[in-house]
Coordinates of C-alpha atoms and ligand atoms in Angstrom, one line a residue:
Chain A
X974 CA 0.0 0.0 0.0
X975 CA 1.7 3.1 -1.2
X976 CA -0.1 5.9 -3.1
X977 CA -3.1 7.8 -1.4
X978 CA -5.9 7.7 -3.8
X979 CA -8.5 9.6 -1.2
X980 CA -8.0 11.0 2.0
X981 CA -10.9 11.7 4.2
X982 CA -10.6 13.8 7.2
X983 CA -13.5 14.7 10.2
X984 CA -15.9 13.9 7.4
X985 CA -19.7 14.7 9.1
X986 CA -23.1 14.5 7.9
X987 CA -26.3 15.4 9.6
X988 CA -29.6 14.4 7.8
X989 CA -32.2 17.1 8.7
X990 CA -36.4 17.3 9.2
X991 CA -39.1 17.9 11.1
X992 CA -38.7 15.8 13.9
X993 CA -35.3 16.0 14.3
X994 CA -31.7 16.2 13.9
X995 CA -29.9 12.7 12.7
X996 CA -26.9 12.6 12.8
X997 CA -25.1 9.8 10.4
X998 CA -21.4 10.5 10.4
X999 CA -19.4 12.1 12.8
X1000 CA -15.9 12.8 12.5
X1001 CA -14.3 10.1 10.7
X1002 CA -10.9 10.4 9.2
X1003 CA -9.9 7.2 6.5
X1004 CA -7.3 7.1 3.7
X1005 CA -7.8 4.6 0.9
X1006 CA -4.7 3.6 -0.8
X1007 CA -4.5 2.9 -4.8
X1008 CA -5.3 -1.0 -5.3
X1009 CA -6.8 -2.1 -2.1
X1010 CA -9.9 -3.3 -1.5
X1011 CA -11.2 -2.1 1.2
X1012 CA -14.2 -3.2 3.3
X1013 CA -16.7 -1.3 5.6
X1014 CA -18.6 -3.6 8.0
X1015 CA -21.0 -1.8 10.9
X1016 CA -24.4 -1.9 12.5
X1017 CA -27.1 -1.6 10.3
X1018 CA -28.4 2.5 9.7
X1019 CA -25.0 3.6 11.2
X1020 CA -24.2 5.5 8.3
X1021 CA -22.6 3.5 5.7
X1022 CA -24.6 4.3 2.4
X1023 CA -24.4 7.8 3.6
X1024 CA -20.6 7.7 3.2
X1025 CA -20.4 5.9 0.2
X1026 CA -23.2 8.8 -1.3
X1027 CA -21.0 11.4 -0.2
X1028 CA -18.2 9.9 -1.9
X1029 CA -20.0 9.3 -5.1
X1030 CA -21.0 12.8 -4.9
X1031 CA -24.8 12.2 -4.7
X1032 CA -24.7 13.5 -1.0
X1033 CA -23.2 17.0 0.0
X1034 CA -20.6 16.3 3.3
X1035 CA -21.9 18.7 6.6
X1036 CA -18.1 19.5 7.1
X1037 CA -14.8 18.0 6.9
X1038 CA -12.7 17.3 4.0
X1039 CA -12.3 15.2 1.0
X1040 CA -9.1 15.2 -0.4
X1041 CA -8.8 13.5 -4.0
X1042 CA -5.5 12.3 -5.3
X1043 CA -4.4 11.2 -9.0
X1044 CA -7.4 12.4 -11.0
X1045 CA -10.4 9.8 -8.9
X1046 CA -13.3 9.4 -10.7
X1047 CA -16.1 7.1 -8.7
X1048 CA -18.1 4.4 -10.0
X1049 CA -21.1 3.9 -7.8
X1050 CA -23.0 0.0 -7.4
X1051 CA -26.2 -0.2 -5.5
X1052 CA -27.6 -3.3 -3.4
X1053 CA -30.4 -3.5 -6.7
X1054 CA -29.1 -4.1 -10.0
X1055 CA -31.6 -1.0 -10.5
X1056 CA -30.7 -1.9 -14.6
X1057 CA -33.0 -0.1 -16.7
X1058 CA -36.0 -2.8 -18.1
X1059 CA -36.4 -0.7 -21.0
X1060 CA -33.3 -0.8 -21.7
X1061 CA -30.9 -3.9 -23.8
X1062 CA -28.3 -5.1 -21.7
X1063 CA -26.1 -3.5 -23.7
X1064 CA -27.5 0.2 -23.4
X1065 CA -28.3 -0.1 -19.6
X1066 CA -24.1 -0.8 -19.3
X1067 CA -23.7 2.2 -21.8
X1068 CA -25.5 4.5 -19.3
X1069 CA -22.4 6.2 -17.6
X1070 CA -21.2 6.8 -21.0
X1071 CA -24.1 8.0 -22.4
X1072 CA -24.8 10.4 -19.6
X1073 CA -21.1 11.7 -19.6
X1074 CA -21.5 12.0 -23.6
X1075 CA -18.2 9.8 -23.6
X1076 CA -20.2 7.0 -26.5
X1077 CA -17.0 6.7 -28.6
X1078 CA -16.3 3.7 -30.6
X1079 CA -13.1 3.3 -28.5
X1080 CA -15.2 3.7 -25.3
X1081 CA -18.4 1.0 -26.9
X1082 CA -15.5 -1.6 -27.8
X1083 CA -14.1 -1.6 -24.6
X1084 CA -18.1 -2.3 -22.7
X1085 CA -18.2 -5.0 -25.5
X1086 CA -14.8 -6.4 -24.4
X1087 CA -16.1 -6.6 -21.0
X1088 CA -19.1 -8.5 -21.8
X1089 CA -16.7 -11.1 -23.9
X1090 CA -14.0 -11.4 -21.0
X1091 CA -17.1 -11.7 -18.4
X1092 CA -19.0 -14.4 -20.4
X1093 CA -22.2 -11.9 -21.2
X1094 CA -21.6 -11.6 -25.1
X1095 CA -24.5 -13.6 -25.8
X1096 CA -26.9 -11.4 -23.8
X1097 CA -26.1 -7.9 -24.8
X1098 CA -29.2 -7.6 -26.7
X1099 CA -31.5 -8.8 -24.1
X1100 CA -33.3 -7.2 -21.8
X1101 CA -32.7 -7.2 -18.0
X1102 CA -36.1 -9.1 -17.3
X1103 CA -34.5 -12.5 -19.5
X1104 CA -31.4 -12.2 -17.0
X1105 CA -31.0 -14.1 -13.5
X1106 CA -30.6 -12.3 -10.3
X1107 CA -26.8 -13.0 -10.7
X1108 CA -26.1 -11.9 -14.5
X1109 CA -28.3 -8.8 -13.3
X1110 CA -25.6 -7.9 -10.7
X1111 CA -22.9 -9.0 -13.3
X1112 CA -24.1 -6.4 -15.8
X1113 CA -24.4 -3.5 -13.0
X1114 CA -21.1 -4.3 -12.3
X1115 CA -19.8 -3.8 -15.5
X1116 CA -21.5 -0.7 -16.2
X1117 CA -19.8 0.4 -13.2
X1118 CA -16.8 -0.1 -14.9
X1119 CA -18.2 1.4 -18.1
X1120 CA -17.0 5.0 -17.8
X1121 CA -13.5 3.5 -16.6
X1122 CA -13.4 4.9 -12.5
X1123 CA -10.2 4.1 -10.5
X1124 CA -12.6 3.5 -7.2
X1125 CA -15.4 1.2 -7.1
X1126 CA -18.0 2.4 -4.7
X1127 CA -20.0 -1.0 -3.6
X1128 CA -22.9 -0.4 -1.5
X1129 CA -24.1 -4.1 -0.3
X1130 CA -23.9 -5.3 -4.3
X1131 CA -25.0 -8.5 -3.9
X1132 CA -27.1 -9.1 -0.1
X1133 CA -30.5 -9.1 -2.6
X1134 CA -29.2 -12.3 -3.9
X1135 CA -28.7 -16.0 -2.0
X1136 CA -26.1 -17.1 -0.7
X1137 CA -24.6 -19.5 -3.3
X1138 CA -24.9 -16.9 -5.7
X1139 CA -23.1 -14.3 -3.2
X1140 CA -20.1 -17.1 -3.1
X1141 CA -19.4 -17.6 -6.6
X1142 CA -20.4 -13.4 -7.2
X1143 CA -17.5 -12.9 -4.9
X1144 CA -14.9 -14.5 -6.2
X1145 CA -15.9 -12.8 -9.8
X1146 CA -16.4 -9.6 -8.3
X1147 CA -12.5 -10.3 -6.7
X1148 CA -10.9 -11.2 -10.1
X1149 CA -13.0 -8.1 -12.3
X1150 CA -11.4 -5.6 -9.6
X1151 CA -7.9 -7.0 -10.0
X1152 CA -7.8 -7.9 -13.8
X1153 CA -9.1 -4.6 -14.1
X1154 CA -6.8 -2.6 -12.1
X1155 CA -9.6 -0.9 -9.4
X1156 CA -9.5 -0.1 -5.8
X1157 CA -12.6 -0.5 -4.1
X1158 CA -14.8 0.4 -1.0
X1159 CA -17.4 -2.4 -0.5
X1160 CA -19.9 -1.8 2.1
X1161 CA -21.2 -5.5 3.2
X1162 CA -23.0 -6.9 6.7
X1163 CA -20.9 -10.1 5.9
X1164 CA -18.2 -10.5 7.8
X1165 CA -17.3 -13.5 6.1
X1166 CA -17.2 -11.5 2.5
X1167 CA -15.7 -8.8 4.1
X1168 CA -12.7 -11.0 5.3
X1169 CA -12.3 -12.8 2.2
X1170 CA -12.6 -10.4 -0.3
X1171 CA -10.5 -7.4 1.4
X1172 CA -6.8 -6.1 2.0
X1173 CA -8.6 -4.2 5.1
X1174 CA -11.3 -4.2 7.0
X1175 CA -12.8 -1.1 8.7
X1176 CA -15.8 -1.4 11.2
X1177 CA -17.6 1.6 12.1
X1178 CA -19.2 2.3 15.4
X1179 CA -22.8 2.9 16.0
X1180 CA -24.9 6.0 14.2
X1181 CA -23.3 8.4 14.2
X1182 CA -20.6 6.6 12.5
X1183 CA -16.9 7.0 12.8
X1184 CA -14.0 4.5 12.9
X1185 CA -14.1 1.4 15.3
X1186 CA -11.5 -0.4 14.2
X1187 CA -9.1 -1.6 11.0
X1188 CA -7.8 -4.7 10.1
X1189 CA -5.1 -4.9 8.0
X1190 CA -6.3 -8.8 6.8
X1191 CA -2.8 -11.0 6.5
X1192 CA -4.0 -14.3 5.8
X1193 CA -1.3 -17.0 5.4
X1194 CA -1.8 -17.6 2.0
X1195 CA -4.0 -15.5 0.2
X1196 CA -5.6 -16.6 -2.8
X1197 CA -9.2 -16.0 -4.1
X1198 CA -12.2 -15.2 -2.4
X1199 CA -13.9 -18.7 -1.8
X1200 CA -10.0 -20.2 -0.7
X1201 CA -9.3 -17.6 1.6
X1202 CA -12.6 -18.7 3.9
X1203 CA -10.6 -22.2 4.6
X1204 CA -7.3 -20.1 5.5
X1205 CA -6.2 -20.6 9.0
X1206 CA -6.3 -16.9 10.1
X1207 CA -9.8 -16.7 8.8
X1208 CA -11.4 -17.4 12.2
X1209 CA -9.2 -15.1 14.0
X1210 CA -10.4 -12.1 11.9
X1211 CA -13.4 -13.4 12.0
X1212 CA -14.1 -13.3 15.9
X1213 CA -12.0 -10.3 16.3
X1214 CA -14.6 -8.5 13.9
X1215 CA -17.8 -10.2 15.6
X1216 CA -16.8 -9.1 19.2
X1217 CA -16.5 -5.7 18.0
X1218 CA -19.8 -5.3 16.4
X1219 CA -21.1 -6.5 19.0
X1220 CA -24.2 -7.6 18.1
X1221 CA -27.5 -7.9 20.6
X1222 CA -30.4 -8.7 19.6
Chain B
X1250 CA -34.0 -19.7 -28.3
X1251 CA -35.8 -19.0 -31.4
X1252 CA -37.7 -22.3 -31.9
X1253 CA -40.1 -23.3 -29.4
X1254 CA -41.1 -26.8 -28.2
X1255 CA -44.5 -28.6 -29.2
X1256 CA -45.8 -28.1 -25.7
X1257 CA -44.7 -23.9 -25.7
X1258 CA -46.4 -23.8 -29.1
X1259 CA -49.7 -25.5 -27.7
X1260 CA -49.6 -23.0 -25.2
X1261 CA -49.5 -20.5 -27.3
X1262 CA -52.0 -21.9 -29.2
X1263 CA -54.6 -22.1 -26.6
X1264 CA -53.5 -18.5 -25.8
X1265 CA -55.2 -17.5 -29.1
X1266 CA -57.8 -19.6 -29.3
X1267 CA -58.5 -18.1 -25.3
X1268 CA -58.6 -14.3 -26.7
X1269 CA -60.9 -15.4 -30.2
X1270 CA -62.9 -17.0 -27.7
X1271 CA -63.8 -13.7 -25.2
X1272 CA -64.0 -11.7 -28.4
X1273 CA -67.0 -13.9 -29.5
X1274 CA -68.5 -14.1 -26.4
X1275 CA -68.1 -10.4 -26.6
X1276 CA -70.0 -10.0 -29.9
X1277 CA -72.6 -12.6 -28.9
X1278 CA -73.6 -10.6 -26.0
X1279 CA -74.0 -7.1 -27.7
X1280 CA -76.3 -9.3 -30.4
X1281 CA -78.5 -10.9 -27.9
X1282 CA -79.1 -7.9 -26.5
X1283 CA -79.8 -6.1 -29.9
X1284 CA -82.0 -9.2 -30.2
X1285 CA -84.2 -9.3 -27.1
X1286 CA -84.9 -5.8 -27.5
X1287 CA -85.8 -6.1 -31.0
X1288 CA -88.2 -9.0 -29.6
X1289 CA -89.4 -7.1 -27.1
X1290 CA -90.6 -4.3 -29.3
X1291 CA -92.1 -6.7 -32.2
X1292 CA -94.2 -8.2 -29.2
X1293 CA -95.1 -4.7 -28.0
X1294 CA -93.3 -5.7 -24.0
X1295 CA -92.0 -1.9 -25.0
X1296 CA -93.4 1.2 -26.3
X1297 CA -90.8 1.6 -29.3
X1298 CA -91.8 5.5 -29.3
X1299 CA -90.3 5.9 -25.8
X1300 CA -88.1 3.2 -26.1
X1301 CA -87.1 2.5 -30.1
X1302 CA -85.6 -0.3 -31.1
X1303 CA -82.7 -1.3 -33.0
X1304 CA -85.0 -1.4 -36.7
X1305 CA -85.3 2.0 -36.0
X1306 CA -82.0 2.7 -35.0
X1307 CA -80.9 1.5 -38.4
X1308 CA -83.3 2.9 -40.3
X1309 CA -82.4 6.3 -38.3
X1310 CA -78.8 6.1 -39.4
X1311 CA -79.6 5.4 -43.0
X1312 CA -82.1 8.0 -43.0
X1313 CA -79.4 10.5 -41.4
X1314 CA -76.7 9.3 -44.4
X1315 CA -79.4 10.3 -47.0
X1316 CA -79.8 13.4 -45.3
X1317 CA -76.1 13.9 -45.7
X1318 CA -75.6 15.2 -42.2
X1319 CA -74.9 11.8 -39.8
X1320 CA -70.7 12.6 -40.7
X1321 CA -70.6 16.1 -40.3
X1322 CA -72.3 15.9 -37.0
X1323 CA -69.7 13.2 -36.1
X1324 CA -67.1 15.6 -37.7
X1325 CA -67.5 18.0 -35.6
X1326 CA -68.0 15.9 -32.3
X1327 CA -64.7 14.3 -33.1
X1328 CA -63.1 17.2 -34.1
X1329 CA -63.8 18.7 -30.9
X1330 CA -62.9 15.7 -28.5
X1331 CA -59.0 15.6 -30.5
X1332 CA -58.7 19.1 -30.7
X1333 CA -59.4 19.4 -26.7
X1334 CA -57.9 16.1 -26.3
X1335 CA -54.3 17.3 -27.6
X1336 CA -54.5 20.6 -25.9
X1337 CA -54.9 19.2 -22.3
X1338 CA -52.3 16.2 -22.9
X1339 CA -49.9 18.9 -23.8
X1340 CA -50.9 21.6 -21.1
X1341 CA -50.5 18.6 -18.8
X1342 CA -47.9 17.0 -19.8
X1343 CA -45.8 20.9 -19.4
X1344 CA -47.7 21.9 -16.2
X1345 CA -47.1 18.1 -14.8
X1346 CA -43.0 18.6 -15.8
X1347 CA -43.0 22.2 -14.0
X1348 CA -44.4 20.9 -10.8
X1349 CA -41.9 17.8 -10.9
X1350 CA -39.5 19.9 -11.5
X1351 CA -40.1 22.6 -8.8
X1352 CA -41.0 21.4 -5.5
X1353 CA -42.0 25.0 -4.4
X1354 CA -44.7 25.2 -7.3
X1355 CA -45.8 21.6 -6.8
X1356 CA -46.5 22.6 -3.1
X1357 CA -48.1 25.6 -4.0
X1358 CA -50.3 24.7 -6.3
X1359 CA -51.7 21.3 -5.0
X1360 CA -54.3 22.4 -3.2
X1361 CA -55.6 24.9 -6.0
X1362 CA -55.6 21.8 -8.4
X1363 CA -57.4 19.7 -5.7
X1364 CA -60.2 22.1 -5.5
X1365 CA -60.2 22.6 -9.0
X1366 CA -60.7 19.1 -10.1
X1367 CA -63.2 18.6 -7.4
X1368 CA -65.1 21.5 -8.9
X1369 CA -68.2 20.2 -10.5
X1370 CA -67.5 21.9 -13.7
X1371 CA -70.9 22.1 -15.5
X1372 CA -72.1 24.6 -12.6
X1373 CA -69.2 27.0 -14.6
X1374 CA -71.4 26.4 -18.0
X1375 CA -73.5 29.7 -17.7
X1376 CA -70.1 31.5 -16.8
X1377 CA -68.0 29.9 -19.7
X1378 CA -71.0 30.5 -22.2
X1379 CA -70.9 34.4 -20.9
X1380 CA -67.2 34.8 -21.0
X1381 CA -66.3 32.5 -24.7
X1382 CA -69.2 33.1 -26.1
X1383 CA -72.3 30.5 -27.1
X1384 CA -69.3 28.8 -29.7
X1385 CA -67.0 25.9 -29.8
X1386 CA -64.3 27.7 -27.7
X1387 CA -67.5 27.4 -24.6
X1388 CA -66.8 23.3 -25.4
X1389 CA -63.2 23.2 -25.8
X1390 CA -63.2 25.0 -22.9
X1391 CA -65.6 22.8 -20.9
X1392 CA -63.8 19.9 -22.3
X1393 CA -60.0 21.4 -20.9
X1394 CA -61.9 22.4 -17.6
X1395 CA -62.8 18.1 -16.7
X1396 CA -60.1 16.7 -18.2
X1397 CA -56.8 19.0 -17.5
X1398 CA -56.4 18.9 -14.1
X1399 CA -57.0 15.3 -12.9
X1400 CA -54.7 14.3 -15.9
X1401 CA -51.7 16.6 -14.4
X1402 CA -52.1 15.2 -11.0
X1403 CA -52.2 11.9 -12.3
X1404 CA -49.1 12.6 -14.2
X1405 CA -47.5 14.0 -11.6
X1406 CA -47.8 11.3 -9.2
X1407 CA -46.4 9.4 -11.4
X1408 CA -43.4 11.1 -11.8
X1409 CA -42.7 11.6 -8.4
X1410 CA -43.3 8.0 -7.5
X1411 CA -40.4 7.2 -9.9
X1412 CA -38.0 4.5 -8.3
X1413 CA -35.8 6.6 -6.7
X1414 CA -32.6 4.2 -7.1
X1415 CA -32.8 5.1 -10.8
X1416 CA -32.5 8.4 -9.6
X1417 CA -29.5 7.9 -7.6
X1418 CA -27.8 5.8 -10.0
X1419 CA -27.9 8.5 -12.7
X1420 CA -26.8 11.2 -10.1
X1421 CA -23.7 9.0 -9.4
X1422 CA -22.6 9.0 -12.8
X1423 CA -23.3 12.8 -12.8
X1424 CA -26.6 13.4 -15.0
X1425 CA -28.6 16.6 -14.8
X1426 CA -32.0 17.2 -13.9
X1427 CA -32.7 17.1 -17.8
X1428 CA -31.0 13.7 -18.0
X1429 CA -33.0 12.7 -15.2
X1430 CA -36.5 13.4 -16.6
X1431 CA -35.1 12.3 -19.8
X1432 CA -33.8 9.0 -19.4
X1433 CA -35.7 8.0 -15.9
X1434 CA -39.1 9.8 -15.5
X1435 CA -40.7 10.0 -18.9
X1436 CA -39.0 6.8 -19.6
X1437 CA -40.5 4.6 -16.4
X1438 CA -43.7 6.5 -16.6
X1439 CA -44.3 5.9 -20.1
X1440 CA -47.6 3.1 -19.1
X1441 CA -48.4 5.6 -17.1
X1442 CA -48.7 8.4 -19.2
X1443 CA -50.6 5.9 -21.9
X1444 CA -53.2 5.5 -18.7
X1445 CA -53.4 8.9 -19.1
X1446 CA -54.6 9.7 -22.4
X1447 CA -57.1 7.2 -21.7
X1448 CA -59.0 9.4 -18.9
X1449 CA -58.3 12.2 -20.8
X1450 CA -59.9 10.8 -23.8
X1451 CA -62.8 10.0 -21.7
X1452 CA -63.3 12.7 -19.8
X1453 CA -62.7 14.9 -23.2
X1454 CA -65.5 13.4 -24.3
X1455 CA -67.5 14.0 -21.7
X1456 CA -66.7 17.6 -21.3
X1457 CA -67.5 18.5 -25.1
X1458 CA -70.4 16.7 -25.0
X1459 CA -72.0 18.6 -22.2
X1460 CA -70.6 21.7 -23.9
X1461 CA -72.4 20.9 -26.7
X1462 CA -75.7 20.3 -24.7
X1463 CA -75.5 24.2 -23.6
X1464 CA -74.5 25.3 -26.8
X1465 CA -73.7 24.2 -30.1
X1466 CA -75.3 24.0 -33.2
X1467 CA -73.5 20.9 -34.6
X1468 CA -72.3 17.9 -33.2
X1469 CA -73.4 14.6 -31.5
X1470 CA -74.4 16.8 -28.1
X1471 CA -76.5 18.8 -30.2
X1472 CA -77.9 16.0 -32.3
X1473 CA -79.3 14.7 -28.7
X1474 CA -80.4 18.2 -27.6
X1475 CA -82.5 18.5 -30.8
X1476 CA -83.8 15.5 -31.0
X1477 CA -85.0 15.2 -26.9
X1478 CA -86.3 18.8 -27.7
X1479 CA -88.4 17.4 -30.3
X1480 CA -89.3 14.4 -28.4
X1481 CA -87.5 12.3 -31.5
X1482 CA -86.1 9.1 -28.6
X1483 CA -85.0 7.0 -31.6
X1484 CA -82.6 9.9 -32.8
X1485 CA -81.3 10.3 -29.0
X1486 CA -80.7 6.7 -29.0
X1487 CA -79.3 7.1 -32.5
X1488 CA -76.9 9.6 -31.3
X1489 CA -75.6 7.9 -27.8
X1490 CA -74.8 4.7 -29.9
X1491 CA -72.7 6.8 -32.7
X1492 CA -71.4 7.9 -29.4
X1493 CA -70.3 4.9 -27.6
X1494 CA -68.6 3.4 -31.1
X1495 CA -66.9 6.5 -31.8
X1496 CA -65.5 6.6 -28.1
X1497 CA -64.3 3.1 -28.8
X1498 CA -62.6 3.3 -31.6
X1499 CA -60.4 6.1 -30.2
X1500 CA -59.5 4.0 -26.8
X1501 CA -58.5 1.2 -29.2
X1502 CA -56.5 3.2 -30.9
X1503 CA -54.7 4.4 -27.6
X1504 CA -54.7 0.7 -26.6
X1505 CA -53.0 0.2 -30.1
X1506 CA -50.3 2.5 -29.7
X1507 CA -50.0 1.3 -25.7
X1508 CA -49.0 -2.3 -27.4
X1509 CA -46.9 -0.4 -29.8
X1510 CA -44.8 1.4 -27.3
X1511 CA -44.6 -0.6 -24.3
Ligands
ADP2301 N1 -31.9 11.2 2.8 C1 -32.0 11.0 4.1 N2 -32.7 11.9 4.9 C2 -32.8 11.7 6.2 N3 -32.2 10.7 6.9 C3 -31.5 9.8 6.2 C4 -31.3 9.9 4.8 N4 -30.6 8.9 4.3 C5 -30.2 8.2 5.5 N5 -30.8 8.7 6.6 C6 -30.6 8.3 7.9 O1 -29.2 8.2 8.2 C7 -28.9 7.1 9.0 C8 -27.8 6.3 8.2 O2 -28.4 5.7 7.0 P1 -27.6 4.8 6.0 O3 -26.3 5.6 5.6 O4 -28.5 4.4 4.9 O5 -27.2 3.6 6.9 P2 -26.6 2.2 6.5 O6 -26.3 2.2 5.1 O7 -25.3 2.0 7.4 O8 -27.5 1.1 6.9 C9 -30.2 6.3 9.1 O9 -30.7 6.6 10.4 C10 -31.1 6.8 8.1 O10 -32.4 6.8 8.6
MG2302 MG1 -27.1 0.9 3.5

């Protein structure tokens, strides 16, 4: 881990109406580093898909800072495929494109060259309804990549789907970030996922949100995704990460 | 993909057979009914003077050909119901985009179009005939009066019931509030817009025909007006039948471009 991509520093957000004052985030400081994949566990409404907005840009931070390094450009993946049904598969993974007015041939060959390498060639003229759950995520995740962002924003991107689905997601989700060169903030309630999939592990407190704790995850031998749940350092990080969620119910 | 087998095409042949089958039952049922009242007014059951029957209705509407007026009273019906029928689509459509657009305005204004549509409108006939004149702008206005404002709240609702992680997708990737409405509200909303133009079309209908009641001197509303006046009941009979075909072909041509576009 060497060059800073993002830095964030006493990043707050307060959500505001009628009845009251939430707040969602208070005063949390992270870096992420070029190439890592990092992943944000924490109780659920503590603030997560708030940070991840105000990354992507949707949501406007209450104070703090955002520093961005070596010209960041987000790609932002929801929990729903949210892929447009009146739209082929094709166009819906054109969407960042055509919104930035960026449809060059270059930029349509290399979507198409996505779909080849990811085994969805013979679907690109279909629509999202002929699709399964799984393919659906598959194509959100490569019209994430469309536009060609350096950080992956992943808000939950598969926890609509089951888990044998999840597994073998995971492990493709793992190879598309490194083939392709991404970092990436993924937001899951797995722990499991979390572990496998990431370089680090960050777990955020209770709403309002700051920084817990963060694992730097050295497994023995690391490998891919599915592997790494049989390594033997695997439980360690695992009941490390439990304990400090601290779950009652 | 492309070739199905035996069992999908059985399927799909029952499917067909299934809609041929309502259709005739359809048809069936309009011709009994044609029938038993033709039977009821050959056995004298029914005064055909107060109640015609369907002889009469035919021989009405060949005697109204000969006369060489039946079409230009349907002319001008129709004439009125797609001339007020475009206007309010397109006032709505604009006014619906405005208050989607502008949450002050569409908070504003809500109210004053719930009170508006709730208006019984024909109680504003005496006012409209005083202020447009005893004309067809008194029944395109009557017509824009129903079917305007429940057609923007319906369209609006519709556009701000749009699935708001559409809306947050598109923002990530940095599209405008034009990109938004472009490629996310019209776009999702299109059935319901379709379900639009088919109140509207209705209620246009309705409106010009009451305008035409008060006013006119042409049209299917007047046809009715005259004949009643007259105490002619197998020419008002005449006239709401005209009525009821014309207002179906017109919602099957909606329906039409509905399967078209969606
Ligand atoms: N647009 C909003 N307006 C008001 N409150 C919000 C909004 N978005 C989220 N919140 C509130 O902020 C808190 C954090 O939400 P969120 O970031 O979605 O949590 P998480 O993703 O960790 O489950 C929750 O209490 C939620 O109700
Ligand atoms: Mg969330």
């Amino acid at each position: 881990m060497e060059k800073i991509l993002l830095e964030i520093k006493n990043l707050s957000k307060n959500y505001h109406n009628k009845q009251n004052e939430i707040k969602a985030i208070a005063n949390l400081n992270l870096n992420i580093y070029q190439d890592e994949i990092l992943a944000i566990v924490g109780p659920s409404g503590c603030g997560k898909s708030t940070f991840l907005s105000i990354l992507s840009g949707i949501e406007k931070e209450s104070s703090g800072k955002i520093i961005k390094h070596l010209n960041l450009k987000t790609g932002y993946m929801l929990q729903t495929d949210s892929l447009f049904p009146w739209l082929t598969i094709k166009n819906n993974a054109l969407l960042p494109l055509t919104i930035k007015k960026e449809l060059t041939n270059d930029n349509i060959n290399k979507v198409i060259n996505l779909f080849n390498k990811y085994g969805l060639q013979e679907f690109t003229e279909l629509y999202p309804k002929n699709l399964s759950g799984g393919m659906r995520q598959r194509v959100a995740l490569i019209r994430t990549l469309a536009d060609n962002p350096n950080l992956l924003l992943l808000d939950e991107p598969y926890s609509a789907l089951d888990y044998q689905t999840r597994l073998a997601l995971s492990n493709d989700l793992y190879n598309i970030i490194k083939q392709e060169r991404k970092t990436a903030i993924l937001i899951t309630h797995d722990i499991a996922e979390a572990i496998s999939l990431a370089d680090r592990v960050v777990v955020l407190s209770t709403r309002p949100c700051h920084i817990k704790k963060i694992y730097n995850i050295n497994l023995a031998n690391k490998t891919d995704p599915i592997n790494n749940r049989k390594d033997p350092k695997f439980n360690y990080y695992y009941d490390l990460i439990w304990r400090d969620l601290d779950v009652h119910i | 993909m492309s070739t199905f087998s035996k069992e999908h095409i059985d399927y799909l042949k029952k499917e067909q057979k299934y809609k041929i089958i309502i259709h005739i039952t359809q048809t069936f049922i309009l011709i009994f009914l044609f029938l038993i009242w033709q039977i009821l007014a050959n056995t004298n059951v029914i005064n055909v003077f107060l109640y015609s029957s369907p002889k009469l209705i035919i021989e009405t509407i060949i005697d109204l050909i000969k006369q060489q007026i039946l079409f230009s009273h349907i002319i001008v019906t129709l004439y009125e119901v797609l001339l007020s029928f475009l206007i309010s689509i397109i006032i709505s459509l604009i006014i619906a985009t405005i208050l989607w657009w502008n949450k002050f305005l569409s908070k504003v204004f809500s109210p004053f179009l719930t009170i508006l549509n709730s208006l019984p409108k024909v109680a504003l006939g005496p006012l409209i005939i005083i202020w447009a004149g005893a004309n067809i702008n008194s029944i395109i206005i009557m017509s824009l009066l129903i079917s305007t404002f429940i057609t923007i709240i319906n369209l609006h609702e519709a556009f701000i019931s749009t699935n708001k992680n559409y809306i947050i997708l598109l923002k990530s990737m940095g599209a405008s509030k034009i990109d938004i409405y472009k490629k996310v509200i019209i776009q999702s909303n299109k059935a319901n817009i379709i379900n639009s133009l088919k109140i509207n079309l209705s209620m246009n209908f309705i409106g010009v025909i009451m305008g035409e009641l008060l006013v006119s001197k042409k049209g299917l509303g007047y046809l009715i007006m005259y004949a009643s006046s007259i105490f002619n009941i197998k020419l008002v009979i005449t006239s709401i039948i005209i009525l009821g075909f014309l207002s179906f072909i017109l919602y099957s041509i909606i329906s039409y471009l509905e399967k078209k576009l969606l």
